Amino acid sequence: MSKITSIEGRLLYNSRGSKTIEIDIISDNKFLGRVCAPSGASVGKYEAVSFPNGNPEESLRILKEYSQKFIGLEASDLKSIHDTLRSLDDSSNYSNIGGALAFSVTIASMESASRALNQPLYQTLSSRSSFTCPFPLGNILGGGAHAGPGTPDIQEILICAIGSKTIREAVETNLSVHKELRNVLEKEDPNFTNGRGDEGGWAPKLNNEKALEVSAIAIENLGFTLGKEVSLGVDFASSTQWDEKKQKYLYERAGFENSPDKQIEFAAKIIEKYKLVYAEDAVHEEAFEDMAELTKKFPKTMVTGDDLTVTNKNILKKAIESKSCNASILKVNQAGSLYDALEFAEVANKNNIKLITSHRSGESVDSHIAHIGLATQSKMLKVGIVGGERVAKLNELLRLSEHGLICGMAEI
Ligand code: PEP
Ligand code: MG
């Protein structure tokens, strides 16, 4: 057991070059926990805000003013750390102190505790004695809010090496498909610049259908059978297209509009044609009934809520009641504190909702989410494929796979 002896913050920059905060927590004067907060570009309406009035300096000022409240707390007592943050901010979305502060303080404290206990973070976060490794889910092609004009409206085309027996095989397979897709894109368009989106997926000037086609070709060129060794996934991020006034999805880059019924058809066709193992936010964040239709129609696909469920246990309970999804993204900074996110994970696991622990499009080089994915029994870890801030998480999973506590890959 170790007590917090110091807590300090600093201003840093994330992978998009935007300002963010990093928090250092030291317990017993020697055990350092250090966490730098990520942030999203396609954010859900009901997720925690990153900073009060968008100002990271304000979060740091608040921490400095109230730092004494944390000194002397048990670093491993996540509930006390969370309650102390809540004594400073009881808003539903951490608008007073910023979700980034709640994120960084709670994870840094647990990291400090894990150092004091001389055990890996995932073990400090879970009382389990064995763990299975989540499959890496990686972005091979980006569009939507993560890439510029001319790219697909769909935000992410993803791959998951579902036939892999080890984490190394899964990582290497994802890397090889990402590389092969570049070859396919260069053949398709000799002027392709090798440009990439925020998460490292290629960002070609292609429409949605063509982007899916070339992704499937890259998989098949390597001798894999789509849906067998390697499967495709899509994050539609449909709230980006949803126009509340028109009550339509506007696919502005491709030049068409979908009514809510047409959107279900549109998503269903893609799920069927490309045998998707994973379909995220196929309809907008408040379309619980439309998501339920897709969940019913595709029991073998992970029909996943991200903006729909925003790592909020109450919203997840609503989604469970209406059978709106069979899987859900876990992004700690959507919830705010790690305590909130672990409560969310408990509800998901009790109700057979498959978890996917996820990065944000604006990331740090931290790798705590590899541990959080293990501790929450996540089936997948959505962390990208290339780019230092993405590879850092995959490399940490590879390091952790050397531990005797991890026995094989998760079942998806
Ligand atoms: C996502 O939508 O799943 C995602 C990772 O993007 P962002 O961080 O921009 O929300
Ligand atoms: Mg998403």
mmCIF file of N, CA and C and ligand atoms in Angstrom, residues 42 146 155-156 199 235-237 278 280-281 305-307 329 331 334 358 360 382, ligand 2:
data_model
loop_
_atom_site.group_PDB
_atom_site.id
_atom_site.type_symbol
_atom_site.label_atom_id
_atom_site.label_comp_id
_atom_site.label_asym_id
_atom_site.label_seq_id
_atom_site.Cartn_x
_atom_site.Cartn_y
_atom_site.Cartn_z
ATOM 1 N N SER A 42 -14.249 12.901 -33.593
ATOM 2 C CA SER A 42 -15.686 12.646 -33.763
ATOM 3 C C SER A 42 -16.216 12.273 -32.378
ATOM 4 N N HIS A 146 -11.635 12.043 -39.785
ATOM 5 C CA HIS A 146 -10.209 11.757 -39.573
ATOM 6 C C HIS A 146 -9.341 12.014 -40.798
ATOM 7 N N GLN A 155 -15.779 6.747 -41.673
ATOM 8 C CA GLN A 155 -14.592 7.201 -40.929
ATOM 9 C C GLN A 155 -13.427 6.214 -40.938
ATOM 10 N N GLU A 156 -13.736 4.921 -40.779
ATOM 11 C CA GLU A 156 -12.629 3.962 -40.626
ATOM 12 C C GLU A 156 -12.968 2.619 -41.251
ATOM 13 N N GLU A 199 -5.378 8.424 -37.649
ATOM 14 C CA GLU A 199 -5.023 7.198 -36.913
ATOM 15 C C GLU A 199 -4.066 6.302 -37.690
ATOM 16 N N ASP A 235 -15.989 1.485 -38.922
ATOM 17 C CA ASP A 235 -16.591 2.473 -38.021
ATOM 18 C C ASP A 235 -17.262 3.506 -38.924
ATOM 19 N N PHE A 236 -18.597 3.398 -39.015
ATOM 20 C CA PHE A 236 -19.357 4.315 -39.875
ATOM 21 C C PHE A 236 -19.359 5.731 -39.289
ATOM 22 N N ALA A 237 -19.208 5.814 -37.945
ATOM 23 C CA ALA A 237 -19.276 7.113 -37.251
ATOM 24 C C ALA A 237 -20.431 7.945 -37.810
ATOM 25 N N TYR A 278 -17.201 -6.657 -37.589
ATOM 26 C CA TYR A 278 -17.299 -5.520 -36.680
ATOM 27 C C TYR A 278 -17.965 -4.344 -37.395
ATOM 28 N N GLU A 280 -19.371 -0.527 -36.333
ATOM 29 C CA GLU A 280 -19.498 0.457 -35.240
ATOM 30 C C GLU A 280 -20.338 1.661 -35.678
ATOM 31 N N ASP A 281 -21.224 2.100 -34.809
ATOM 32 C CA ASP A 281 -22.043 3.300 -35.047
ATOM 33 C C ASP A 281 -22.573 3.355 -36.482
ATOM 34 N N GLY A 305 -21.606 -0.091 -30.306
ATOM 35 C CA GLY A 305 -21.906 1.312 -29.981
ATOM 36 C C GLY A 305 -20.642 2.027 -29.546
ATOM 37 N N ASP A 306 -20.435 3.212 -30.112
ATOM 38 C CA ASP A 306 -19.345 4.082 -29.645
ATOM 39 C C ASP A 306 -19.996 5.401 -29.215
ATOM 40 N N ASP A 307 -20.313 6.268 -30.193
ATOM 41 C CA ASP A 307 -21.063 7.478 -29.841
ATOM 42 C C ASP A 307 -22.418 7.117 -29.237
ATOM 43 N N ILE A 329 -17.755 0.022 -27.444
ATOM 44 C CA ILE A 329 -16.441 0.641 -27.272
ATOM 45 C C ILE A 329 -16.275 1.099 -25.825
ATOM 46 N N LYS A 331 -13.902 3.771 -24.048
ATOM 47 C CA LYS A 331 -12.869 4.812 -24.115
ATOM 48 C C LYS A 331 -12.930 5.515 -22.765
ATOM 49 N N GLN A 334 -14.106 9.053 -22.590
ATOM 50 C CA GLN A 334 -15.519 9.353 -22.847
ATOM 51 C C GLN A 334 -16.277 9.375 -21.526
ATOM 52 N N SER A 358 -10.585 1.188 -26.637
ATOM 53 C CA SER A 358 -10.178 1.956 -27.824
ATOM 54 C C SER A 358 -9.328 3.190 -27.517
ATOM 55 N N ARG A 360 -8.097 7.092 -28.969
ATOM 56 C CA ARG A 360 -8.773 8.228 -29.597
ATOM 57 C C ARG A 360 -7.958 8.633 -30.827
ATOM 58 N N LYS A 382 -8.752 -1.544 -29.971
ATOM 59 C CA LYS A 382 -8.780 -0.727 -31.194
ATOM 60 C C LYS A 382 -7.727 0.366 -31.043
HETATM 61 MG MG MG B 2 -16.117 5.394 -33.363
#
